[in-house]
């Protein structure tokens, strides 16, 4: 986890976000000698390489674009994705409610597109460890690539091509974070893998799944009463005298359910 360098001039080989005059974002990798074709004229990658983060650049026809090192949100939201990700609005609360701390040992399933994995790695830091169970080989590979493209190689990430419903091999795990359809099939395994007081968090889109998870945790008997919530993020439009919530919002992603292991 060493190549995310948020300082200094933009370098060849780095990812950037190009923001067009309408505010739309484009993720691309700076490549010497390459042009960026826009319908407002071309910009050369060489015109961007060596500029500071946050620079203004102009097309040959004079249209102004802005160029930034991608934040995590910009990186994730602009990737061409093939799997459903956990949205940034939920990732922050997940890290807090799962209480992911520096040095923690965390199991997640599955890696999917790797959005959550990036933030788990940052939260546990170099002394922590993430094991990601994933049943699909293509997602195991693309998830690892998405992570290393943003963070560089992470020696403390292990991706296991395994079905977590079959069991968890690790012991003394601090936190388990589940983004898969039937987390109740992991409850008994989690009971054996977690340290006392350890946390299991699951992320579920439908109320029927939430009910099944809560019932399973309660029936198991080794967990505290689950806490269930959702996160509503309401952006506002602030332009001139128009100061109001946006008209259309992303209203639902998933519920977050947490509980702690008791002895
Ligand atoms: N949290 C990820 C998205 C995960 S999508 C992100 O933020 O990008 C759900 C993933 O779980 C898929 O990749 C799917 O293949 C994987 N999965 C589903 N059931 C599983 C199981 N039983 N064991 C391991 N992985 C599983």
PDB file of C-alpha atoms and ligand atoms in Angstrom:
ATOM      1  CA  UNK A   1       0.000   0.000   0.000  1.00  0.00           C
ATOM      2  CA  UNK A   2       2.559   2.559  -1.078  1.00  0.00           C
ATOM      3  CA  UNK A   3       1.711   4.067  -4.437  1.00  0.00           C
ATOM      4  CA  UNK A   4      -1.130   6.389  -3.436  1.00  0.00           C
ATOM      5  CA  UNK A   5       0.809   9.612  -3.354  1.00  0.00           C
ATOM      6  CA  UNK A   6      -1.575  12.523  -3.014  1.00  0.00           C
ATOM      7  CA  UNK A   7       1.178  15.156  -3.396  1.00  0.00           C
ATOM      8  CA  UNK A   8       3.424  16.518  -6.132  1.00  0.00           C
ATOM      9  CA  UNK A   9       2.810  17.006  -9.845  1.00  0.00           C
ATOM     10  CA  UNK A  10       0.662  14.598 -11.870  1.00  0.00           C
ATOM     11  CA  UNK A  11       2.831  11.834 -13.295  1.00  0.00           C
ATOM     12  CA  UNK A  12       2.712   9.611 -16.364  1.00  0.00           C
ATOM     13  CA  UNK A  13       1.011   6.302 -15.491  1.00  0.00           C
ATOM     14  CA  UNK A  14      -1.191   7.888 -12.829  1.00  0.00           C
ATOM     15  CA  UNK A  15      -4.994   7.905 -12.926  1.00  0.00           C
ATOM     16  CA  UNK A  16      -6.670  11.275 -13.191  1.00  0.00           C
ATOM     17  CA  UNK A  17     -10.203  12.623 -13.221  1.00  0.00           C
ATOM     18  CA  UNK A  18     -10.917  15.029 -16.040  1.00  0.00           C
ATOM     19  CA  UNK A  19     -13.925  17.247 -15.326  1.00  0.00           C
ATOM     20  CA  UNK A  20     -15.636  18.685 -18.396  1.00  0.00           C
ATOM     21  CA  UNK A  21     -17.364  22.100 -18.584  1.00  0.00           C
ATOM     22  CA  UNK A  22     -20.691  20.453 -17.597  1.00  0.00           C
ATOM     23  CA  UNK A  23     -19.149  18.901 -14.467  1.00  0.00           C
ATOM     24  CA  UNK A  24     -19.063  15.351 -15.869  1.00  0.00           C
ATOM     25  CA  UNK A  25     -16.122  13.261 -14.749  1.00  0.00           C
ATOM     26  CA  UNK A  26     -13.891  10.960 -16.801  1.00  0.00           C
ATOM     27  CA  UNK A  27     -11.327   8.583 -15.276  1.00  0.00           C
ATOM     28  CA  UNK A  28      -8.199   7.998 -17.355  1.00  0.00           C
ATOM     29  CA  UNK A  29      -4.571   6.977 -17.038  1.00  0.00           C
ATOM     30  CA  UNK A  30      -1.959   9.556 -18.075  1.00  0.00           C
ATOM     31  CA  UNK A  31      -0.080   8.164 -21.068  1.00  0.00           C
ATOM     32  CA  UNK A  32       2.687  10.175 -22.786  1.00  0.00           C
ATOM     33  CA  UNK A  33       2.006  10.944 -26.450  1.00  0.00           C
ATOM     34  CA  UNK A  34      -1.740  10.218 -26.213  1.00  0.00           C
ATOM     35  CA  UNK A  35      -4.518  12.701 -27.066  1.00  0.00           C
ATOM     36  CA  UNK A  36      -7.882  12.929 -25.276  1.00  0.00           C
ATOM     37  CA  UNK A  37     -10.559  13.445 -27.918  1.00  0.00           C
ATOM     38  CA  UNK A  38     -13.536  15.552 -26.794  1.00  0.00           C
ATOM     39  CA  UNK A  39     -16.250  17.107 -28.924  1.00  0.00           C
ATOM     40  CA  UNK A  40     -14.892  20.447 -27.749  1.00  0.00           C
ATOM     41  CA  UNK A  41     -11.425  19.683 -29.208  1.00  0.00           C
ATOM     42  CA  UNK A  42      -8.410  17.653 -28.113  1.00  0.00           C
ATOM     43  CA  UNK A  43      -6.282  17.811 -24.958  1.00  0.00           C
ATOM     44  CA  UNK A  44      -2.898  16.099 -24.909  1.00  0.00           C
ATOM     45  CA  UNK A  45      -1.930  13.885 -21.971  1.00  0.00           C
ATOM     46  CA  UNK A  46       1.474  15.620 -22.212  1.00  0.00           C
ATOM     47  CA  UNK A  47      -0.261  18.935 -21.418  1.00  0.00           C
ATOM     48  CA  UNK A  48      -1.418  17.431 -18.102  1.00  0.00           C
ATOM     49  CA  UNK A  49       1.692  15.456 -17.068  1.00  0.00           C
ATOM     50  CA  UNK A  50       3.782  17.593 -14.688  1.00  0.00           C
ATOM     51  CA  UNK A  51       0.888  19.931 -13.755  1.00  0.00           C
ATOM     52  CA  UNK A  52      -0.285  20.263 -10.141  1.00  0.00           C
ATOM     53  CA  UNK A  53      -3.388  18.435  -8.903  1.00  0.00           C
ATOM     54  CA  UNK A  54      -6.420  20.684  -9.442  1.00  0.00           C
ATOM     55  CA  UNK A  55      -5.071  22.338 -12.622  1.00  0.00           C
ATOM     56  CA  UNK A  56      -7.128  23.909 -15.367  1.00  0.00           C
ATOM     57  CA  UNK A  57      -6.394  22.713 -18.912  1.00  0.00           C
ATOM     58  CA  UNK A  58      -7.803  23.857 -22.236  1.00  0.00           C
ATOM     59  CA  UNK A  59      -8.733  21.977 -25.404  1.00  0.00           C
ATOM     60  CA  UNK A  60      -7.284  23.122 -28.742  1.00  0.00           C
ATOM     61  CA  UNK A  61     -10.622  24.970 -29.212  1.00  0.00           C
ATOM     62  CA  UNK A  62     -10.356  26.760 -25.859  1.00  0.00           C
ATOM     63  CA  UNK A  63     -12.846  24.793 -23.678  1.00  0.00           C
ATOM     64  CA  UNK A  64     -11.794  24.678 -20.030  1.00  0.00           C
ATOM     65  CA  UNK A  65     -11.469  21.321 -18.259  1.00  0.00           C
ATOM     66  CA  UNK A  66     -10.181  20.591 -14.757  1.00  0.00           C
ATOM     67  CA  UNK A  67      -7.899  17.793 -13.782  1.00  0.00           C
ATOM     68  CA  UNK A  68      -7.603  16.117 -10.381  1.00  0.00           C
ATOM     69  CA  UNK A  69      -6.097  13.086  -8.716  1.00  0.00           C
ATOM     70  CA  UNK A  70      -9.191  10.967  -8.100  1.00  0.00           C
ATOM     71  CA  UNK A  71     -10.605  10.843  -4.624  1.00  0.00           C
ATOM     72  CA  UNK A  72     -11.842   7.390  -3.608  1.00  0.00           C
ATOM     73  CA  UNK A  73     -15.418   8.395  -4.531  1.00  0.00           C
ATOM     74  CA  UNK A  74     -14.372   9.680  -7.940  1.00  0.00           C
ATOM     75  CA  UNK A  75     -12.325   6.568  -8.619  1.00  0.00           C
ATOM     76  CA  UNK A  76     -15.072   4.123  -7.636  1.00  0.00           C
ATOM     77  CA  UNK A  77     -17.976   5.973  -9.194  1.00  0.00           C
ATOM     78  CA  UNK A  78     -16.189   6.405 -12.539  1.00  0.00           C
ATOM     79  CA  UNK A  79     -14.853   2.854 -12.971  1.00  0.00           C
ATOM     80  CA  UNK A  80     -16.505   0.689 -15.594  1.00  0.00           C
ATOM     81  CA  UNK A  81     -18.023  -1.780 -13.159  1.00  0.00           C
ATOM     82  CA  UNK A  82     -19.564  -5.194 -13.678  1.00  0.00           C
ATOM     83  CA  UNK A  83     -20.653  -5.909 -10.096  1.00  0.00           C
ATOM     84  CA  UNK A  84     -22.824  -4.025  -7.667  1.00  0.00           C
ATOM     85  CA  UNK A  85     -20.597  -2.071  -5.282  1.00  0.00           C
ATOM     86  CA  UNK A  86     -21.190  -0.729  -1.824  1.00  0.00           C
ATOM     87  CA  UNK A  87     -21.795   2.967  -2.397  1.00  0.00           C
ATOM     88  CA  UNK A  88     -19.543   5.544  -0.740  1.00  0.00           C
ATOM     89  CA  UNK A  89     -22.437   6.883   1.396  1.00  0.00           C
ATOM     90  CA  UNK A  90     -22.610   3.458   3.075  1.00  0.00           C
ATOM     91  CA  UNK A  91     -18.880   2.715   3.226  1.00  0.00           C
ATOM     92  CA  UNK A  92     -18.165   5.453   5.791  1.00  0.00           C
ATOM     93  CA  UNK A  93     -20.856   4.233   8.232  1.00  0.00           C
ATOM     94  CA  UNK A  94     -19.832   0.579   7.648  1.00  0.00           C
ATOM     95  CA  UNK A  95     -16.276   1.362   8.774  1.00  0.00           C
ATOM     96  CA  UNK A  96     -17.628   3.074  11.890  1.00  0.00           C
ATOM     97  CA  UNK A  97     -20.330   0.557  12.805  1.00  0.00           C
ATOM     98  CA  UNK A  98     -18.017  -2.391  12.192  1.00  0.00           C
ATOM     99  CA  UNK A  99     -15.465  -0.378  14.198  1.00  0.00           C
ATOM    100  CA  UNK A 100     -12.623  -1.254  11.832  1.00  0.00           C
ATOM    101  CA  UNK A 101      -9.482  -0.099  13.628  1.00  0.00           C
ATOM    102  CA  UNK A 102      -5.758   0.107  12.770  1.00  0.00           C
ATOM    103  CA  UNK A 103      -4.201  -3.338  13.172  1.00  0.00           C
ATOM    104  CA  UNK A 104      -7.551  -5.205  12.984  1.00  0.00           C
ATOM    105  CA  UNK A 105      -7.941  -8.623  11.367  1.00  0.00           C
ATOM    106  CA  UNK A 106     -10.989  -8.496   9.095  1.00  0.00           C
ATOM    107  CA  UNK A 107     -12.785 -11.059   6.937  1.00  0.00           C
ATOM    108  CA  UNK A 108     -14.986  -9.791   4.133  1.00  0.00           C
ATOM    109  CA  UNK A 109     -17.124 -11.618   1.577  1.00  0.00           C
ATOM    110  CA  UNK A 110     -17.193 -11.203  -1.326  1.00  0.00           C
ATOM    111  CA  UNK A 111     -14.657  -8.852  -2.811  1.00  0.00           C
ATOM    112  CA  UNK A 112     -16.889  -8.014  -5.813  1.00  0.00           C
ATOM    113  CA  UNK A 113     -15.518  -4.917  -7.400  1.00  0.00           C
ATOM    114  CA  UNK A 114     -13.261  -4.172  -4.402  1.00  0.00           C
ATOM    115  CA  UNK A 115     -14.789  -0.820  -3.416  1.00  0.00           C
ATOM    116  CA  UNK A 116     -15.219  -1.705   0.246  1.00  0.00           C
ATOM    117  CA  UNK A 117     -11.909  -3.599   0.295  1.00  0.00           C
ATOM    118  CA  UNK A 118      -9.974  -0.407  -0.480  1.00  0.00           C
ATOM    119  CA  UNK A 119     -11.426   1.395   2.525  1.00  0.00           C
ATOM    120  CA  UNK A 120     -11.040  -1.650   4.796  1.00  0.00           C
ATOM    121  CA  UNK A 121      -7.337  -1.785   3.865  1.00  0.00           C
ATOM    122  CA  UNK A 122      -6.893   1.906   4.584  1.00  0.00           C
ATOM    123  CA  UNK A 123      -8.722   1.581   7.913  1.00  0.00           C
ATOM    124  CA  UNK A 124      -6.710  -1.411   9.205  1.00  0.00           C
ATOM    125  CA  UNK A 125      -3.443   0.103   7.926  1.00  0.00           C
ATOM    126  CA  UNK A 126      -0.203  -1.793   7.306  1.00  0.00           C
ATOM    127  CA  UNK A 127      -0.366  -3.671  10.629  1.00  0.00           C
ATOM    128  CA  UNK A 128      -3.858  -5.023   9.967  1.00  0.00           C
ATOM    129  CA  UNK A 129      -4.988  -7.811   7.651  1.00  0.00           C
ATOM    130  CA  UNK A 130      -7.920  -8.360   5.288  1.00  0.00           C
ATOM    131  CA  UNK A 131      -9.019 -11.762   4.026  1.00  0.00           C
ATOM    132  CA  UNK A 132     -11.572 -11.579   1.243  1.00  0.00           C
ATOM    133  CA  UNK A 133     -13.614 -14.685   0.447  1.00  0.00           C
ATOM    134  CA  UNK A 134     -14.928 -14.707  -3.121  1.00  0.00           C
ATOM    135  CA  UNK A 135     -16.643 -17.520  -5.029  1.00  0.00           C
ATOM    136  CA  UNK A 136     -16.216 -16.117  -8.521  1.00  0.00           C
ATOM    137  CA  UNK A 137     -12.758 -16.278 -10.054  1.00  0.00           C
ATOM    138  CA  UNK A 138     -13.441 -13.317 -12.365  1.00  0.00           C
ATOM    139  CA  UNK A 139     -14.432 -11.117  -9.404  1.00  0.00           C
ATOM    140  CA  UNK A 140     -11.470 -12.309  -7.350  1.00  0.00           C
ATOM    141  CA  UNK A 141      -9.194 -11.121 -10.173  1.00  0.00           C
ATOM    142  CA  UNK A 142     -11.006  -7.872 -11.050  1.00  0.00           C
ATOM    143  CA  UNK A 143     -11.445  -7.005  -7.357  1.00  0.00           C
ATOM    144  CA  UNK A 144      -7.691  -7.384  -6.730  1.00  0.00           C
ATOM    145  CA  UNK A 145      -6.947  -5.233  -9.793  1.00  0.00           C
ATOM    146  CA  UNK A 146      -9.312  -2.459  -8.714  1.00  0.00           C
ATOM    147  CA  UNK A 147      -7.655  -2.407  -5.290  1.00  0.00           C
ATOM    148  CA  UNK A 148      -4.061  -2.368  -6.556  1.00  0.00           C
ATOM    149  CA  UNK A 149      -4.829   0.237  -9.234  1.00  0.00           C
ATOM    150  CA  UNK A 150      -5.847   2.610  -6.414  1.00  0.00           C
ATOM    151  CA  UNK A 151      -3.601   1.573  -3.498  1.00  0.00           C
ATOM    152  CA  UNK A 152      -0.663  -0.219  -5.133  1.00  0.00           C
ATOM    153  CA  UNK A 153       0.202  -3.798  -4.164  1.00  0.00           C
ATOM    154  CA  UNK A 154      -1.155  -4.698  -0.705  1.00  0.00           C
ATOM    155  CA  UNK A 155       0.707  -7.551   0.963  1.00  0.00           C
ATOM    156  CA  UNK A 156      -1.874  -7.565   3.785  1.00  0.00           C
ATOM    157  CA  UNK A 157      -4.765  -8.462   1.458  1.00  0.00           C
ATOM    158  CA  UNK A 158      -5.458 -12.139   0.848  1.00  0.00           C
ATOM    159  CA  UNK A 159      -8.189 -13.049  -1.634  1.00  0.00           C
ATOM    160  CA  UNK A 160      -9.457 -16.610  -1.165  1.00  0.00           C
ATOM    161  CA  UNK A 161     -11.379 -18.290  -3.934  1.00  0.00           C
ATOM    162  CA  UNK A 162     -13.813 -19.975  -1.548  1.00  0.00           C
ATOM    163  CA  UNK A 163     -17.486 -20.124  -0.679  1.00  0.00           C
ATOM    164  CA  UNK A 164     -17.787 -18.550   2.780  1.00  0.00           C
ATOM    165  CA  UNK A 165     -21.041 -20.488   3.357  1.00  0.00           C
ATOM    166  CA  UNK A 166     -18.811 -23.606   3.609  1.00  0.00           C
ATOM    167  CA  UNK A 167     -16.887 -22.216   6.577  1.00  0.00           C
ATOM    168  CA  UNK A 168     -14.277 -19.722   7.778  1.00  0.00           C
ATOM    169  CA  UNK A 169     -10.755 -21.087   8.212  1.00  0.00           C
ATOM    170  CA  UNK A 170      -9.373 -18.169  10.233  1.00  0.00           C
ATOM    171  CA  UNK A 171      -9.565 -17.841  14.023  1.00  0.00           C
ATOM    172  CA  UNK A 172      -9.354 -14.800  16.325  1.00  0.00           C
ATOM    173  CA  UNK A 173     -10.880 -12.503  13.736  1.00  0.00           C
ATOM    174  CA  UNK A 174     -11.813  -9.014  14.962  1.00  0.00           C
ATOM    175  CA  UNK A 175     -14.449  -8.099  12.371  1.00  0.00           C
ATOM    176  CA  UNK A 176     -16.515  -9.845   9.681  1.00  0.00           C
ATOM    177  CA  UNK A 177     -18.160  -7.769   6.946  1.00  0.00           C
ATOM    178  CA  UNK A 178     -20.622  -9.546   4.637  1.00  0.00           C
ATOM    179  CA  UNK A 179     -21.909  -8.203   1.338  1.00  0.00           C
ATOM    180  CA  UNK A 180     -23.593 -11.289  -0.098  1.00  0.00           C
ATOM    181  CA  UNK A 181     -27.191 -12.500  -0.421  1.00  0.00           C
ATOM    182  CA  UNK A 182     -27.507 -15.009   2.462  1.00  0.00           C
ATOM    183  CA  UNK A 183     -25.321 -13.876   5.374  1.00  0.00           C
ATOM    184  CA  UNK A 184     -27.366 -16.006   7.807  1.00  0.00           C
ATOM    185  CA  UNK A 185     -25.484 -18.971   6.332  1.00  0.00           C
ATOM    186  CA  UNK A 186     -22.302 -17.453   7.794  1.00  0.00           C
ATOM    187  CA  UNK A 187     -23.582 -16.817  11.334  1.00  0.00           C
ATOM    188  CA  UNK A 188     -22.476 -20.174  12.812  1.00  0.00           C
ATOM    189  CA  UNK A 189     -19.030 -19.918  11.140  1.00  0.00           C
ATOM    190  CA  UNK A 190     -18.673 -16.341  12.378  1.00  0.00           C
ATOM    191  CA  UNK A 191     -19.434 -17.523  15.906  1.00  0.00           C
ATOM    192  CA  UNK A 192     -16.376 -19.809  15.741  1.00  0.00           C
ATOM    193  CA  UNK A 193     -14.050 -17.336  13.994  1.00  0.00           C
ATOM    194  CA  UNK A 194     -14.647 -14.083  15.892  1.00  0.00           C
ATOM    195  CA  UNK A 195     -12.841 -12.997  19.041  1.00  0.00           C
ATOM    196  CA  UNK A 196     -15.189 -12.366  22.013  1.00  0.00           C
ATOM    197  CA  UNK A 197     -16.706  -8.921  21.488  1.00  0.00           C
ATOM    198  CA  UNK A 198     -15.948  -9.164  17.742  1.00  0.00           C
ATOM    199  CA  UNK A 199     -18.408  -7.636  15.288  1.00  0.00           C
ATOM    200  CA  UNK A 200     -20.310  -9.096  12.358  1.00  0.00           C
ATOM    201  CA  UNK A 201     -21.802  -6.588   9.930  1.00  0.00           C
ATOM    202  CA  UNK A 202     -23.977  -7.420   6.958  1.00  0.00           C
ATOM    203  CA  UNK A 203     -25.293  -5.305   4.106  1.00  0.00           C
ATOM    204  CA  UNK A 204     -28.689  -6.350   2.712  1.00  0.00           C
ATOM    205  CA  UNK A 205     -31.001  -4.663   0.195  1.00  0.00           C
ATOM    206  CA  UNK A 206     -34.349  -6.152   1.236  1.00  0.00           C
ATOM    207  CA  UNK A 207     -36.353  -6.245   4.455  1.00  0.00           C
ATOM    208  CA  UNK A 208     -37.033  -9.975   4.056  1.00  0.00           C
ATOM    209  CA  UNK A 209     -33.285 -10.626   4.141  1.00  0.00           C
ATOM    210  CA  UNK A 210     -32.894  -8.340   7.164  1.00  0.00           C
ATOM    211  CA  UNK A 211     -35.555 -10.275   9.059  1.00  0.00           C
ATOM    212  CA  UNK A 212     -33.918 -13.605   8.241  1.00  0.00           C
ATOM    213  CA  UNK A 213     -30.495 -12.343   9.352  1.00  0.00           C
ATOM    214  CA  UNK A 214     -31.795 -10.906  12.633  1.00  0.00           C
ATOM    215  CA  UNK A 215     -33.720 -14.129  13.410  1.00  0.00           C
ATOM    216  CA  UNK A 216     -30.641 -16.271  12.684  1.00  0.00           C
ATOM    217  CA  UNK A 217     -28.382 -14.167  14.876  1.00  0.00           C
ATOM    218  CA  UNK A 218     -30.893 -14.238  17.736  1.00  0.00           C
ATOM    219  CA  UNK A 219     -31.451 -17.995  17.425  1.00  0.00           C
ATOM    220  CA  UNK A 220     -27.703 -18.672  17.427  1.00  0.00           C
ATOM    221  CA  UNK A 221     -27.416 -17.290  20.939  1.00  0.00           C
ATOM    222  CA  UNK A 222     -23.780 -16.113  20.794  1.00  0.00           C
ATOM    223  CA  UNK A 223     -24.491 -12.598  19.565  1.00  0.00           C
ATOM    224  CA  UNK A 224     -25.865  -9.404  21.050  1.00  0.00           C
ATOM    225  CA  UNK A 225     -29.204  -7.990  19.842  1.00  0.00           C
ATOM    226  CA  UNK A 226     -28.615  -6.792  16.238  1.00  0.00           C
ATOM    227  CA  UNK A 227     -28.725  -3.100  15.365  1.00  0.00           C
ATOM    228  CA  UNK A 228     -30.333  -2.291  11.985  1.00  0.00           C
ATOM    229  CA  UNK A 229     -30.270   1.000  10.066  1.00  0.00           C
ATOM    230  CA  UNK A 230     -30.073   2.546   6.622  1.00  0.00           C
ATOM    231  CA  UNK A 231     -28.218   5.644   5.461  1.00  0.00           C
ATOM    232  CA  UNK A 232     -30.062   8.387   3.591  1.00  0.00           C
ATOM    233  CA  UNK A 233     -27.886  10.819   1.684  1.00  0.00           C
ATOM    234  CA  UNK A 234     -29.803  13.831   0.336  1.00  0.00           C
ATOM    235  CA  UNK A 235     -27.727  16.114  -1.898  1.00  0.00           C
ATOM    236  CA  UNK A 236     -28.697  19.787  -2.230  1.00  0.00           C
ATOM    237  CA  UNK A 237     -28.707  22.069  -5.250  1.00  0.00           C
ATOM    238  CA  UNK A 238     -27.133  25.428  -4.410  1.00  0.00           C
ATOM    239  CA  UNK A 239     -26.940  27.769  -7.367  1.00  0.00           C
ATOM    240  CA  UNK A 240     -27.892  31.463  -7.304  1.00  0.00           C
ATOM    241  CA  UNK A 241     -31.180  31.734  -5.433  1.00  0.00           C
ATOM    242  CA  UNK A 242     -32.023  28.087  -5.953  1.00  0.00           C
ATOM    243  CA  UNK A 243     -31.080  26.573  -2.616  1.00  0.00           C
ATOM    244  CA  UNK A 244     -32.999  23.343  -2.157  1.00  0.00           C
ATOM    245  CA  UNK A 245     -32.663  19.560  -2.134  1.00  0.00           C
ATOM    246  CA  UNK A 246     -32.020  18.042  -5.585  1.00  0.00           C
ATOM    247  CA  UNK A 247     -35.179  16.824  -7.301  1.00  0.00           C
ATOM    248  CA  UNK A 248     -34.040  13.247  -7.835  1.00  0.00           C
ATOM    249  CA  UNK A 249     -32.099  11.195  -5.384  1.00  0.00           C
ATOM    250  CA  UNK A 250     -30.773   7.683  -5.007  1.00  0.00           C
ATOM    251  CA  UNK A 251     -33.251   6.577  -2.371  1.00  0.00           C
ATOM    252  CA  UNK A 252     -32.236   3.055  -1.376  1.00  0.00           C
ATOM    253  CA  UNK A 253     -29.156   0.881  -1.458  1.00  0.00           C
ATOM    254  CA  UNK A 254     -29.169  -1.526   1.485  1.00  0.00           C
ATOM    255  CA  UNK A 255     -29.676  -1.938   5.222  1.00  0.00           C
ATOM    256  CA  UNK A 256     -26.743  -2.337   7.582  1.00  0.00           C
ATOM    257  CA  UNK A 257     -27.023  -4.901  10.392  1.00  0.00           C
ATOM    258  CA  UNK A 258     -24.444  -5.282  13.141  1.00  0.00           C
ATOM    259  CA  UNK A 259     -24.058  -7.388  16.255  1.00  0.00           C
ATOM    260  CA  UNK A 260     -21.276  -8.439  18.636  1.00  0.00           C
ATOM    261  CA  UNK A 261     -20.155 -11.840  19.769  1.00  0.00           C
ATOM    262  CA  UNK A 262     -20.925 -12.596  23.398  1.00  0.00           C
ATOM    263  CA  UNK A 263     -19.531 -15.451  25.464  1.00  0.00           C
TER     264      UNK A 263
HETATM  265  N1  LIG B   1     -18.541  -5.264  -1.478  1.00  0.00           N
HETATM  266  C1  LIG B   1     -18.178  -5.337  -2.881  1.00  0.00           C
HETATM  267  C2  LIG B   1     -19.287  -5.872  -3.739  1.00  0.00           C
HETATM  268  C3  LIG B   1     -19.616  -7.311  -3.438  1.00  0.00           C
HETATM  269  S1  LIG B   1     -20.808  -7.974  -4.589  1.00  0.00           S
HETATM  270  C4  LIG B   1     -17.763  -3.939  -3.368  1.00  0.00           C
HETATM  271  O1  LIG B   1     -17.928  -2.965  -2.623  1.00  0.00           O
HETATM  272  O2  LIG B   1     -17.260  -3.829  -4.493  1.00  0.00           O
HETATM  273  C5  LIG B   1     -21.040  -9.540  -3.868  1.00  0.00           C
HETATM  274  C6  LIG B   1     -19.905 -10.499  -4.132  1.00  0.00           C
HETATM  275  O3  LIG B   1     -20.063 -11.621  -3.274  1.00  0.00           O
HETATM  276  C7  LIG B   1     -19.881 -11.046  -5.552  1.00  0.00           C
HETATM  277  O4  LIG B   1     -18.600 -10.844  -6.087  1.00  0.00           O
HETATM  278  C8  LIG B   1     -20.178 -12.521  -5.372  1.00  0.00           C
HETATM  279  O5  LIG B   1     -19.497 -13.347  -6.326  1.00  0.00           O
HETATM  280  C9  LIG B   1     -19.660 -12.782  -3.968  1.00  0.00           C
HETATM  281  N2  LIG B   1     -20.284 -13.923  -3.264  1.00  0.00           N
HETATM  282  C10 LIG B   1     -21.598 -14.269  -3.285  1.00  0.00           C
HETATM  283  N3  LIG B   1     -21.799 -15.368  -2.499  1.00  0.00           N
HETATM  284  C11 LIG B   1     -20.580 -15.691  -1.968  1.00  0.00           C
HETATM  285  C12 LIG B   1     -20.141 -16.750  -1.097  1.00  0.00           C
HETATM  286  N4  LIG B   1     -20.990 -17.655  -0.634  1.00  0.00           N
HETATM  287  N5  LIG B   1     -18.823 -16.785  -0.752  1.00  0.00           N
HETATM  288  C13 LIG B   1     -17.953 -15.860  -1.234  1.00  0.00           C
HETATM  289  N6  LIG B   1     -18.321 -14.863  -2.081  1.00  0.00           N
HETATM  290  C14 LIG B   1     -19.617 -14.778  -2.444  1.00  0.00           C
END
